[in-house]
Amino acid sequence: MLIKPFRVFVVMVHEVCHATASLLTGGQVIEMHTAWEESGHTLTLGGWPPVIISAGYVGSALIGASLIGSGIVPQLQRFLVLLVGAVTMGMTMAYTPVGGVGFYLGILGGLALVCLAMYSAGAGAACAVWLGVMLCMYSLHDFRTDLWQFAEYTDAGILAEYWGLPWLAYPIAAIWVWFSAWMMYRAMGTMMKYESNRR
């Protein structure tokens, strides 16, 4: 139960990635919603669908790996934690309906990241590694529960349906999982090599 808010926050970052991809590709964000049972959706209009749909898992992996790997430059790592917190707060206030769990967790969770990043390098680093690992592991967890058993109803299924090839849902899901694991492996390898060279 103690880890539940963190897992919901990771889902929220996943949705923020969808929303960000929509805005970056010229689209609009209509609504962003995250529920306590770890589900969520982001409604968009326009933009480039393949990028928007893929951004949830791919974006989470990239952010997670960046948070871990940037430990070789502590000030950059703190800035990334602060940035994730600030963007999450901003996106929540802009696109999440007021009153739900997702709204309050987005505000409080984002604020907590900003405060930890500003408090000290140690707090920022601990937060970066914790959140980074959870973001990278997110697709691995979902692969076991949703992506493998119900791929057609997930982002992988939506992307496969967009391309008119429903059977691609499982290969897409597998590629996303591989990408997330590879990114975490590379980020941790970078950190371990850095720590080894310091000694």
PDB file of N, CA, C and O in Angstrom, residues 90-168:
ATOM      1  N   GLY A  90       2.229  21.272 -13.979  1.00  0.00           N
ATOM      2  CA  GLY A  90       1.651  22.129 -15.006  1.00  0.00           C
ATOM      3  C   GLY A  90       0.637  21.405 -15.867  1.00  0.00           C
ATOM      4  O   GLY A  90      -0.457  21.921 -16.130  1.00  0.00           O
ATOM      5  N   MET A  91       0.996  20.211 -16.318  1.00  0.00           N
ATOM      6  CA  MET A  91       0.079  19.419 -17.156  1.00  0.00           C
ATOM      7  C   MET A  91      -1.180  19.036 -16.381  1.00  0.00           C
ATOM      8  O   MET A  91      -2.280  19.023 -16.937  1.00  0.00           O
ATOM      9  N   THR A  92      -0.999  18.711 -15.105  1.00  0.00           N
ATOM     10  CA  THR A  92      -2.151  18.336 -14.280  1.00  0.00           C
ATOM     11  C   THR A  92      -3.115  19.507 -14.145  1.00  0.00           C
ATOM     12  O   THR A  92      -4.329  19.352 -14.307  1.00  0.00           O
ATOM     13  N   MET A  93      -2.578  20.665 -13.836  1.00  0.00           N
ATOM     14  CA  MET A  93      -3.432  21.844 -13.677  1.00  0.00           C
ATOM     15  C   MET A  93      -4.113  22.229 -14.990  1.00  0.00           C
ATOM     16  O   MET A  93      -5.249  22.699 -14.996  1.00  0.00           O
ATOM     17  N   ALA A  94      -3.429  22.006 -16.095  1.00  0.00           N
ATOM     18  CA  ALA A  94      -3.970  22.410 -17.391  1.00  0.00           C
ATOM     19  C   ALA A  94      -4.998  21.432 -17.946  1.00  0.00           C
ATOM     20  O   ALA A  94      -5.981  21.855 -18.577  1.00  0.00           O
ATOM     21  N   TYR A  95      -4.800  20.122 -17.719  1.00  0.00           N
ATOM     22  CA  TYR A  95      -5.612  19.147 -18.449  1.00  0.00           C
ATOM     23  C   TYR A  95      -6.352  18.109 -17.611  1.00  0.00           C
ATOM     24  O   TYR A  95      -7.154  17.354 -18.158  1.00  0.00           O
ATOM     25  N   THR A  96      -6.102  18.052 -16.311  1.00  0.00           N
ATOM     26  CA  THR A  96      -6.789  17.062 -15.475  1.00  0.00           C
ATOM     27  C   THR A  96      -7.961  17.712 -14.755  1.00  0.00           C
ATOM     28  O   THR A  96      -7.786  18.754 -14.114  1.00  0.00           O
ATOM     29  N   PRO A  97      -9.165  17.119 -14.849  1.00  0.00           N
ATOM     30  CA  PRO A  97     -10.325  17.684 -14.150  1.00  0.00           C
ATOM     31  C   PRO A  97     -10.071  17.811 -12.651  1.00  0.00           C
ATOM     32  O   PRO A  97      -9.522  16.895 -12.028  1.00  0.00           O
ATOM     33  N   VAL A  98     -10.462  18.940 -12.088  1.00  0.00           N
ATOM     34  CA  VAL A  98     -10.267  19.191 -10.656  1.00  0.00           C
ATOM     35  C   VAL A  98     -11.151  18.268  -9.836  1.00  0.00           C
ATOM     36  O   VAL A  98     -12.303  18.018 -10.185  1.00  0.00           O
ATOM     37  N   GLY A  99     -10.598  17.765  -8.738  1.00  0.00           N
ATOM     38  CA  GLY A  99     -11.402  16.997  -7.797  1.00  0.00           C
ATOM     39  C   GLY A  99     -11.063  15.526  -7.694  1.00  0.00           C
ATOM     40  O   GLY A  99     -11.313  14.894  -6.672  1.00  0.00           O
ATOM     41  N   GLY A 100     -10.490  14.959  -8.740  1.00  0.00           N
ATOM     42  CA  GLY A 100     -10.168  13.535  -8.698  1.00  0.00           C
ATOM     43  C   GLY A 100      -8.827  13.265  -8.038  1.00  0.00           C
ATOM     44  O   GLY A 100      -8.037  14.173  -7.780  1.00  0.00           O
ATOM     45  N   VAL A 101      -8.555  11.990  -7.766  1.00  0.00           N
ATOM     46  CA  VAL A 101      -7.293  11.579  -7.162  1.00  0.00           C
ATOM     47  C   VAL A 101      -6.127  12.005  -8.045  1.00  0.00           C
ATOM     48  O   VAL A 101      -5.104  12.490  -7.556  1.00  0.00           O
ATOM     49  N   GLY A 102      -6.287  11.834  -9.358  1.00  0.00           N
ATOM     50  CA  GLY A 102      -5.221  12.179 -10.278  1.00  0.00           C
ATOM     51  C   GLY A 102      -4.820  13.641 -10.193  1.00  0.00           C
ATOM     52  O   GLY A 102      -3.625  13.969 -10.287  1.00  0.00           O
ATOM     53  N   PHE A 103      -5.794  14.520 -10.003  1.00  0.00           N
ATOM     54  CA  PHE A 103      -5.503  15.947  -9.930  1.00  0.00           C
ATOM     55  C   PHE A 103      -4.649  16.259  -8.703  1.00  0.00           C
ATOM     56  O   PHE A 103      -3.598  16.899  -8.803  1.00  0.00           O
ATOM     57  N   TYR A 104      -5.085  15.792  -7.533  1.00  0.00           N
ATOM     58  CA  TYR A 104      -4.364  16.105  -6.302  1.00  0.00           C
ATOM     59  C   TYR A 104      -3.011  15.412  -6.236  1.00  0.00           C
ATOM     60  O   TYR A 104      -2.030  15.990  -5.768  1.00  0.00           O
ATOM     61  N   LEU A 105      -2.940  14.185  -6.716  1.00  0.00           N
ATOM     62  CA  LEU A 105      -1.665  13.478  -6.705  1.00  0.00           C
ATOM     63  C   LEU A 105      -0.691  14.117  -7.685  1.00  0.00           C
ATOM     64  O   LEU A 105       0.514  14.188  -7.424  1.00  0.00           O
ATOM     65  N   GLY A 106      -1.204  14.601  -8.815  1.00  0.00           N
ATOM     66  CA  GLY A 106      -0.340  15.279  -9.778  1.00  0.00           C
ATOM     67  C   GLY A 106       0.257  16.546  -9.203  1.00  0.00           C
ATOM     68  O   GLY A 106       1.449  16.827  -9.380  1.00  0.00           O
ATOM     69  N   ILE A 107      -0.564  17.307  -8.480  1.00  0.00           N
ATOM     70  CA  ILE A 107      -0.081  18.544  -7.872  1.00  0.00           C
ATOM     71  C   ILE A 107       0.890  18.244  -6.735  1.00  0.00           C
ATOM     72  O   ILE A 107       2.010  18.771  -6.687  1.00  0.00           O
ATOM     73  N   LEU A 108       0.466  17.377  -5.810  1.00  0.00           N
ATOM     74  CA  LEU A 108       1.297  17.083  -4.639  1.00  0.00           C
ATOM     75  C   LEU A 108       2.553  16.312  -5.008  1.00  0.00           C
ATOM     76  O   LEU A 108       3.635  16.574  -4.477  1.00  0.00           O
ATOM     77  N   GLY A 109       2.416  15.335  -5.924  1.00  0.00           N
ATOM     78  CA  GLY A 109       3.574  14.559  -6.343  1.00  0.00           C
ATOM     79  C   GLY A 109       4.590  15.421  -7.072  1.00  0.00           C
ATOM     80  O   GLY A 109       5.797  15.344  -6.819  1.00  0.00           O
ATOM     81  N   GLY A 110       4.096  16.256  -7.977  1.00  0.00           N
ATOM     82  CA  GLY A 110       4.992  17.158  -8.692  1.00  0.00           C
ATOM     83  C   GLY A 110       5.674  18.135  -7.755  1.00  0.00           C
ATOM     84  O   GLY A 110       6.881  18.397  -7.874  1.00  0.00           O
ATOM     85  N   LEU A 111       4.914  18.668  -6.802  1.00  0.00           N
ATOM     86  CA  LEU A 111       5.475  19.606  -5.824  1.00  0.00           C
ATOM     87  C   LEU A 111       6.542  18.928  -4.967  1.00  0.00           C
ATOM     88  O   LEU A 111       7.575  19.527  -4.654  1.00  0.00           O
ATOM     89  N   ALA A 112       6.285  17.664  -4.594  1.00  0.00           N
ATOM     90  CA  ALA A 112       7.256  16.918  -3.787  1.00  0.00           C
ATOM     91  C   ALA A 112       8.578  16.757  -4.540  1.00  0.00           C
ATOM     92  O   ALA A 112       9.661  16.924  -3.956  1.00  0.00           O
ATOM     93  N   LEU A 113       8.505  16.471  -5.840  1.00  0.00           N
ATOM     94  CA  LEU A 113       9.725  16.343  -6.628  1.00  0.00           C
ATOM     95  C   LEU A 113      10.488  17.663  -6.684  1.00  0.00           C
ATOM     96  O   LEU A 113      11.717  17.689  -6.543  1.00  0.00           O
ATOM     97  N   VAL A 114       9.768  18.746  -6.897  1.00  0.00           N
ATOM     98  CA  VAL A 114      10.401  20.065  -6.949  1.00  0.00           C
ATOM     99  C   VAL A 114      11.093  20.380  -5.626  1.00  0.00           C
ATOM    100  O   VAL A 114      12.248  20.829  -5.601  1.00  0.00           O
ATOM    101  N   CYS A 115      10.410  20.119  -4.521  1.00  0.00           N
ATOM    102  CA  CYS A 115      10.974  20.408  -3.192  1.00  0.00           C
ATOM    103  C   CYS A 115      12.194  19.543  -2.895  1.00  0.00           C
ATOM    104  O   CYS A 115      13.195  20.029  -2.358  1.00  0.00           O
ATOM    105  N   LEU A 116      12.130  18.255  -3.240  1.00  0.00           N
ATOM    106  CA  LEU A 116      13.270  17.359  -3.001  1.00  0.00           C
ATOM    107  C   LEU A 116      14.479  17.780  -3.825  1.00  0.00           C
ATOM    108  O   LEU A 116      15.613  17.750  -3.349  1.00  0.00           O
ATOM    109  N   ALA A 117      14.226  18.174  -5.081  1.00  0.00           N
ATOM    110  CA  ALA A 117      15.325  18.610  -5.943  1.00  0.00           C
ATOM    111  C   ALA A 117      15.979  19.874  -5.403  1.00  0.00           C
ATOM    112  O   ALA A 117      17.202  20.047  -5.496  1.00  0.00           O
ATOM    113  N   MET A 118      15.185  20.753  -4.829  1.00  0.00           N
ATOM    114  CA  MET A 118      15.708  22.016  -4.317  1.00  0.00           C
ATOM    115  C   MET A 118      16.316  21.867  -2.931  1.00  0.00           C
ATOM    116  O   MET A 118      17.176  22.664  -2.541  1.00  0.00           O
ATOM    117  N   TYR A 119      15.897  20.840  -2.212  1.00  0.00           N
ATOM    118  CA  TYR A 119      16.342  20.674  -0.815  1.00  0.00           C
ATOM    119  C   TYR A 119      17.826  20.348  -0.722  1.00  0.00           C
ATOM    120  O   TYR A 119      18.581  21.012  -0.008  1.00  0.00           O
ATOM    121  N   SER A 120      18.255  19.300  -1.428  1.00  0.00           N
ATOM    122  CA  SER A 120      19.662  18.919  -1.379  1.00  0.00           C
ATOM    123  C   SER A 120      20.007  17.995  -2.534  1.00  0.00           C
ATOM    124  O   SER A 120      19.125  17.374  -3.139  1.00  0.00           O
ATOM    125  N   ALA A 121      21.303  17.890  -2.816  1.00  0.00           N
ATOM    126  CA  ALA A 121      21.760  17.001  -3.888  1.00  0.00           C
ATOM    127  C   ALA A 121      21.454  15.551  -3.537  1.00  0.00           C
ATOM    128  O   ALA A 121      21.071  14.760  -4.402  1.00  0.00           O
ATOM    129  N   GLY A 122      21.614  15.197  -2.264  1.00  0.00           N
ATOM    130  CA  GLY A 122      21.346  13.825  -1.833  1.00  0.00           C
ATOM    131  C   GLY A 122      19.893  13.441  -2.007  1.00  0.00           C
ATOM    132  O   GLY A 122      19.587  12.348  -2.501  1.00  0.00           O
ATOM    133  N   ALA A 123      18.994  14.334  -1.614  1.00  0.00           N
ATOM    134  CA  ALA A 123      17.562  14.060  -1.746  1.00  0.00           C
ATOM    135  C   ALA A 123      17.176  13.976  -3.212  1.00  0.00           C
ATOM    136  O   ALA A 123      16.396  13.110  -3.617  1.00  0.00           O
ATOM    137  N   GLY A 124      17.734  14.867  -4.019  1.00  0.00           N
ATOM    138  CA  GLY A 124      17.444  14.850  -5.447  1.00  0.00           C
ATOM    139  C   GLY A 124      17.932  13.581  -6.107  1.00  0.00           C
ATOM    140  O   GLY A 124      17.250  12.997  -6.953  1.00  0.00           O
ATOM    141  N   ALA A 125      19.131  13.122  -5.720  1.00  0.00           N
ATOM    142  CA  ALA A 125      19.701  11.908  -6.303  1.00  0.00           C
ATOM    143  C   ALA A 125      18.884  10.684  -5.923  1.00  0.00           C
ATOM    144  O   ALA A 125      18.599   9.817  -6.760  1.00  0.00           O
ATOM    145  N   ALA A 126      18.507  10.586  -4.649  1.00  0.00           N
ATOM    146  CA  ALA A 126      17.712   9.442  -4.191  1.00  0.00           C
ATOM    147  C   ALA A 126      16.369   9.402  -4.912  1.00  0.00           C
ATOM    148  O   ALA A 126      15.908   8.335  -5.350  1.00  0.00           O
ATOM    149  N   CYS A 127      15.755  10.564  -5.053  1.00  0.00           N
ATOM    150  CA  CYS A 127      14.473  10.662  -5.742  1.00  0.00           C
ATOM    151  C   CYS A 127      14.631  10.281  -7.213  1.00  0.00           C
ATOM    152  O   CYS A 127      13.794   9.562  -7.776  1.00  0.00           O
ATOM    153  N   ALA A 128      15.722  10.734  -7.834  1.00  0.00           N
ATOM    154  CA  ALA A 128      15.951  10.459  -9.260  1.00  0.00           C
ATOM    155  C   ALA A 128      16.102   8.969  -9.514  1.00  0.00           C
ATOM    156  O   ALA A 128      15.516   8.429 -10.457  1.00  0.00           O
ATOM    157  N   VAL A 129      16.884   8.293  -8.684  1.00  0.00           N
ATOM    158  CA  VAL A 129      17.114   6.859  -8.886  1.00  0.00           C
ATOM    159  C   VAL A 129      15.832   6.072  -8.626  1.00  0.00           C
ATOM    160  O   VAL A 129      15.466   5.179  -9.396  1.00  0.00           O
ATOM    161  N   TRP A 130      15.132   6.398  -7.547  1.00  0.00           N
ATOM    162  CA  TRP A 130      13.879   5.705  -7.204  1.00  0.00           C
ATOM    163  C   TRP A 130      12.857   5.851  -8.322  1.00  0.00           C
ATOM    164  O   TRP A 130      12.300   4.870  -8.814  1.00  0.00           O
ATOM    165  N   LEU A 131      12.615   7.092  -8.732  1.00  0.00           N
ATOM    166  CA  LEU A 131      11.631   7.340  -9.782  1.00  0.00           C
ATOM    167  C   LEU A 131      12.109   6.782 -11.118  1.00  0.00           C
ATOM    168  O   LEU A 131      11.319   6.227 -11.890  1.00  0.00           O
ATOM    169  N   GLY A 132      13.409   6.913 -11.390  1.00  0.00           N
ATOM    170  CA  GLY A 132      13.953   6.415 -12.645  1.00  0.00           C
ATOM    171  C   GLY A 132      13.768   4.920 -12.814  1.00  0.00           C
ATOM    172  O   GLY A 132      13.344   4.449 -13.878  1.00  0.00           O
ATOM    173  N   VAL A 133      14.049   4.162 -11.769  1.00  0.00           N
ATOM    174  CA  VAL A 133      13.884   2.703 -11.829  1.00  0.00           C
ATOM    175  C   VAL A 133      12.406   2.350 -12.009  1.00  0.00           C
ATOM    176  O   VAL A 133      12.054   1.471 -12.803  1.00  0.00           O
ATOM    177  N   MET A 134      11.518   3.049 -11.280  1.00  0.00           N
ATOM    178  CA  MET A 134      10.094   2.757 -11.392  1.00  0.00           C
ATOM    179  C   MET A 134       9.573   3.051 -12.801  1.00  0.00           C
ATOM    180  O   MET A 134       8.756   2.293 -13.341  1.00  0.00           O
ATOM    181  N   LEU A 135      10.057   4.128 -13.401  1.00  0.00           N
ATOM    182  CA  LEU A 135       9.625   4.468 -14.756  1.00  0.00           C
ATOM    183  C   LEU A 135      10.116   3.441 -15.771  1.00  0.00           C
ATOM    184  O   LEU A 135       9.381   3.066 -16.692  1.00  0.00           O
ATOM    185  N   CYS A 136      11.354   2.999 -15.614  1.00  0.00           N
ATOM    186  CA  CYS A 136      11.895   1.992 -16.534  1.00  0.00           C
ATOM    187  C   CYS A 136      11.208   0.643 -16.348  1.00  0.00           C
ATOM    188  O   CYS A 136      11.006  -0.103 -17.309  1.00  0.00           O
ATOM    189  N   MET A 137      10.857   0.327 -15.105  1.00  0.00           N
ATOM    190  CA  MET A 137      10.228  -0.964 -14.816  1.00  0.00           C
ATOM    191  C   MET A 137       8.741  -0.969 -15.152  1.00  0.00           C
ATOM    192  O   MET A 137       8.104  -2.019 -15.182  1.00  0.00           O
ATOM    193  N   TYR A 138       8.196   0.207 -15.424  1.00  0.00           N
ATOM    194  CA  TYR A 138       6.757   0.344 -15.659  1.00  0.00           C
ATOM    195  C   TYR A 138       6.262  -0.551 -16.792  1.00  0.00           C
ATOM    196  O   TYR A 138       5.273  -1.272 -16.650  1.00  0.00           O
ATOM    197  N   SER A 139       6.966  -0.530 -17.912  1.00  0.00           N
ATOM    198  CA  SER A 139       6.514  -1.351 -19.040  1.00  0.00           C
ATOM    199  C   SER A 139       6.722  -2.834 -18.757  1.00  0.00           C
ATOM    200  O   SER A 139       5.956  -3.672 -19.235  1.00  0.00           O
ATOM    201  N   LEU A 140       7.752  -3.183 -17.967  1.00  0.00           N
ATOM    202  CA  LEU A 140       7.967  -4.584 -17.607  1.00  0.00           C
ATOM    203  C   LEU A 140       6.803  -5.097 -16.767  1.00  0.00           C
ATOM    204  O   LEU A 140       6.304  -6.208 -16.964  1.00  0.00           O
ATOM    205  N   HIS A 141       6.367  -4.280 -15.821  1.00  0.00           N
ATOM    206  CA  HIS A 141       5.223  -4.650 -14.984  1.00  0.00           C
ATOM    207  C   HIS A 141       3.961  -4.772 -15.824  1.00  0.00           C
ATOM    208  O   HIS A 141       3.200  -5.726 -15.699  1.00  0.00           O
ATOM    209  N   ASP A 142       3.755  -3.786 -16.697  1.00  0.00           N
ATOM    210  CA  ASP A 142       2.554  -3.810 -17.535  1.00  0.00           C
ATOM    211  C   ASP A 142       2.584  -4.945 -18.551  1.00  0.00           C
ATOM    212  O   ASP A 142       1.537  -5.464 -18.940  1.00  0.00           O
ATOM    213  N   PHE A 143       3.779  -5.332 -18.987  1.00  0.00           N
ATOM    214  CA  PHE A 143       3.889  -6.443 -19.933  1.00  0.00           C
ATOM    215  C   PHE A 143       3.361  -7.719 -19.294  1.00  0.00           C
ATOM    216  O   PHE A 143       2.657  -8.507 -19.931  1.00  0.00           O
ATOM    217  N   ARG A 144       3.671  -7.903 -18.020  1.00  0.00           N
ATOM    218  CA  ARG A 144       3.225  -9.100 -17.305  1.00  0.00           C
ATOM    219  C   ARG A 144       1.717  -9.083 -17.072  1.00  0.00           C
ATOM    220  O   ARG A 144       1.062 -10.122 -17.130  1.00  0.00           O
ATOM    221  N   THR A 145       1.154  -7.905 -16.818  1.00  0.00           N
ATOM    222  CA  THR A 145      -0.261  -7.832 -16.477  1.00  0.00           C
ATOM    223  C   THR A 145      -1.169  -7.481 -17.655  1.00  0.00           C
ATOM    224  O   THR A 145      -2.150  -8.165 -17.909  1.00  0.00           O
ATOM    225  N   ASP A 146      -0.830  -6.411 -18.382  1.00  0.00           N
ATOM    226  CA  ASP A 146      -1.720  -5.899 -19.427  1.00  0.00           C
ATOM    227  C   ASP A 146      -1.209  -6.131 -20.847  1.00  0.00           C
ATOM    228  O   ASP A 146      -1.922  -6.650 -21.698  1.00  0.00           O
ATOM    229  N   LEU A 147       0.037  -5.726 -21.094  1.00  0.00           N
ATOM    230  CA  LEU A 147       0.544  -5.754 -22.464  1.00  0.00           C
ATOM    231  C   LEU A 147       0.533  -7.164 -23.056  1.00  0.00           C
ATOM    232  O   LEU A 147       0.302  -7.343 -24.249  1.00  0.00           O
ATOM    233  N   TRP A 148       0.798  -8.183 -22.237  1.00  0.00           N
ATOM    234  CA  TRP A 148       0.840  -9.541 -22.760  1.00  0.00           C
ATOM    235  C   TRP A 148      -0.551 -10.170 -22.815  1.00  0.00           C
ATOM    236  O   TRP A 148      -0.934 -10.806 -23.778  1.00  0.00           O
ATOM    237  N   GLN A 149      -1.338  -9.972 -21.761  1.00  0.00           N
ATOM    238  CA  GLN A 149      -2.644 -10.626 -21.687  1.00  0.00           C
ATOM    239  C   GLN A 149      -3.720  -9.883 -22.479  1.00  0.00           C
ATOM    240  O   GLN A 149      -4.614 -10.506 -23.033  1.00  0.00           O
ATOM    241  N   PHE A 150      -3.639  -8.555 -22.510  1.00  0.00           N
ATOM    242  CA  PHE A 150      -4.692  -7.767 -23.171  1.00  0.00           C
ATOM    243  C   PHE A 150      -4.079  -6.704 -24.086  1.00  0.00           C
ATOM    244  O   PHE A 150      -4.506  -5.557 -24.081  1.00  0.00           O
ATOM    245  N   ALA A 151      -3.080  -7.084 -24.853  1.00  0.00           N
ATOM    246  CA  ALA A 151      -2.333  -6.105 -25.655  1.00  0.00           C
ATOM    247  C   ALA A 151      -3.234  -5.295 -26.570  1.00  0.00           C
ATOM    248  O   ALA A 151      -2.986  -4.109 -26.825  1.00  0.00           O
ATOM    249  N   GLU A 152      -4.302  -5.921 -27.063  1.00  0.00           N
ATOM    250  CA  GLU A 152      -5.167  -5.215 -28.015  1.00  0.00           C
ATOM    251  C   GLU A 152      -5.887  -4.028 -27.385  1.00  0.00           C
ATOM    252  O   GLU A 152      -6.382  -3.148 -28.079  1.00  0.00           O
ATOM    253  N   TYR A 153      -5.956  -3.994 -26.039  1.00  0.00           N
ATOM    254  CA  TYR A 153      -6.648  -2.898 -25.353  1.00  0.00           C
ATOM    255  C   TYR A 153      -5.677  -1.853 -24.794  1.00  0.00           C
ATOM    256  O   TYR A 153      -6.100  -0.924 -24.123  1.00  0.00           O
ATOM    257  N   THR A 154      -4.409  -2.029 -25.037  1.00  0.00           N
ATOM    258  CA  THR A 154      -3.399  -1.120 -24.507  1.00  0.00           C
ATOM    259  C   THR A 154      -2.900  -0.180 -25.605  1.00  0.00           C
ATOM    260  O   THR A 154      -3.362  -0.221 -26.739  1.00  0.00           O
ATOM    261  N   ASP A 155      -1.900   0.640 -25.249  1.00  0.00           N
ATOM    262  CA  ASP A 155      -1.294   1.536 -26.239  1.00  0.00           C
ATOM    263  C   ASP A 155      -0.757   0.753 -27.432  1.00  0.00           C
ATOM    264  O   ASP A 155      -0.842   1.209 -28.577  1.00  0.00           O
ATOM    265  N   ALA A 156      -0.199  -0.437 -27.162  1.00  0.00           N
ATOM    266  CA  ALA A 156       0.327  -1.268 -28.249  1.00  0.00           C
ATOM    267  C   ALA A 156      -0.787  -1.669 -29.210  1.00  0.00           C
ATOM    268  O   ALA A 156      -0.623  -1.649 -30.434  1.00  0.00           O
ATOM    269  N   GLY A 157      -1.928  -2.042 -28.654  1.00  0.00           N
ATOM    270  CA  GLY A 157      -3.074  -2.411 -29.475  1.00  0.00           C
ATOM    271  C   GLY A 157      -3.626  -1.232 -30.251  1.00  0.00           C
ATOM    272  O   GLY A 157      -4.025  -1.363 -31.413  1.00  0.00           O
ATOM    273  N   ILE A 158      -3.655  -0.062 -29.609  1.00  0.00           N
ATOM    274  CA  ILE A 158      -4.150   1.145 -30.272  1.00  0.00           C
ATOM    275  C   ILE A 158      -3.252   1.510 -31.452  1.00  0.00           C
ATOM    276  O   ILE A 158      -3.731   1.862 -32.536  1.00  0.00           O
ATOM    277  N   LEU A 159      -1.925   1.394 -31.246  1.00  0.00           N
ATOM    278  CA  LEU A 159      -0.991   1.702 -32.329  1.00  0.00           C
ATOM    279  C   LEU A 159      -1.121   0.689 -33.463  1.00  0.00           C
ATOM    280  O   LEU A 159      -1.121   1.070 -34.647  1.00  0.00           O
ATOM    281  N   ALA A 160      -1.251  -0.582 -33.121  1.00  0.00           N
ATOM    282  CA  ALA A 160      -1.409  -1.616 -34.149  1.00  0.00           C
ATOM    283  C   ALA A 160      -2.696  -1.405 -34.934  1.00  0.00           C
ATOM    284  O   ALA A 160      -2.729  -1.561 -36.161  1.00  0.00           O
ATOM    285  N   GLU A 161      -3.750  -1.025 -34.237  1.00  0.00           N
ATOM    286  CA  GLU A 161      -5.040  -0.768 -34.901  1.00  0.00           C
ATOM    287  C   GLU A 161      -4.933   0.453 -35.810  1.00  0.00           C
ATOM    288  O   GLU A 161      -5.517   0.486 -36.898  1.00  0.00           O
ATOM    289  N   TYR A 162      -4.184   1.452 -35.374  1.00  0.00           N
ATOM    290  CA  TYR A 162      -3.988   2.649 -36.191  1.00  0.00           C
ATOM    291  C   TYR A 162      -3.326   2.288 -37.516  1.00  0.00           C
ATOM    292  O   TYR A 162      -3.658   2.839 -38.567  1.00  0.00           O
ATOM    293  N   TRP A 163      -2.388   1.359 -37.468  1.00  0.00           N
ATOM    294  CA  TRP A 163      -1.703   0.921 -38.676  1.00  0.00           C
ATOM    295  C   TRP A 163      -2.507  -0.120 -39.459  1.00  0.00           C
ATOM    296  O   TRP A 163      -2.099  -0.547 -40.537  1.00  0.00           O
ATOM    297  N   GLY A 164      -3.648  -0.550 -38.895  1.00  0.00           N
ATOM    298  CA  GLY A 164      -4.480  -1.535 -39.568  1.00  0.00           C
ATOM    299  C   GLY A 164      -3.934  -2.950 -39.498  1.00  0.00           C
ATOM    300  O   GLY A 164      -4.307  -3.806 -40.307  1.00  0.00           O
ATOM    301  N   LEU A 165      -3.063  -3.211 -38.530  1.00  0.00           N
ATOM    302  CA  LEU A 165      -2.448  -4.532 -38.369  1.00  0.00           C
ATOM    303  C   LEU A 165      -2.558  -4.969 -36.908  1.00  0.00           C
ATOM    304  O   LEU A 165      -1.578  -4.899 -36.151  1.00  0.00           O
ATOM    305  N   PRO A 166      -3.746  -5.406 -36.478  1.00  0.00           N
ATOM    306  CA  PRO A 166      -3.968  -5.753 -35.069  1.00  0.00           C
ATOM    307  C   PRO A 166      -2.965  -6.748 -34.497  1.00  0.00           C
ATOM    308  O   PRO A 166      -2.640  -6.698 -33.312  1.00  0.00           O
ATOM    309  N   TRP A 167      -2.455  -7.663 -35.327  1.00  0.00           N
ATOM    310  CA  TRP A 167      -1.516  -8.670 -34.857  1.00  0.00           C
ATOM    311  C   TRP A 167      -0.188  -8.074 -34.395  1.00  0.00           C
ATOM    312  O   TRP A 167       0.600  -8.721 -33.697  1.00  0.00           O
ATOM    313  N   LEU A 168       0.062  -6.819 -34.769  1.00  0.00           N
ATOM    314  CA  LEU A 168       1.309  -6.172 -34.365  1.00  0.00           C
ATOM    315  C   LEU A 168       1.322  -5.774 -32.883  1.00  0.00           C
ATOM    316  O   LEU A 168       2.366  -5.385 -32.361  1.00  0.00           O
TER     317      LEU A 168
END
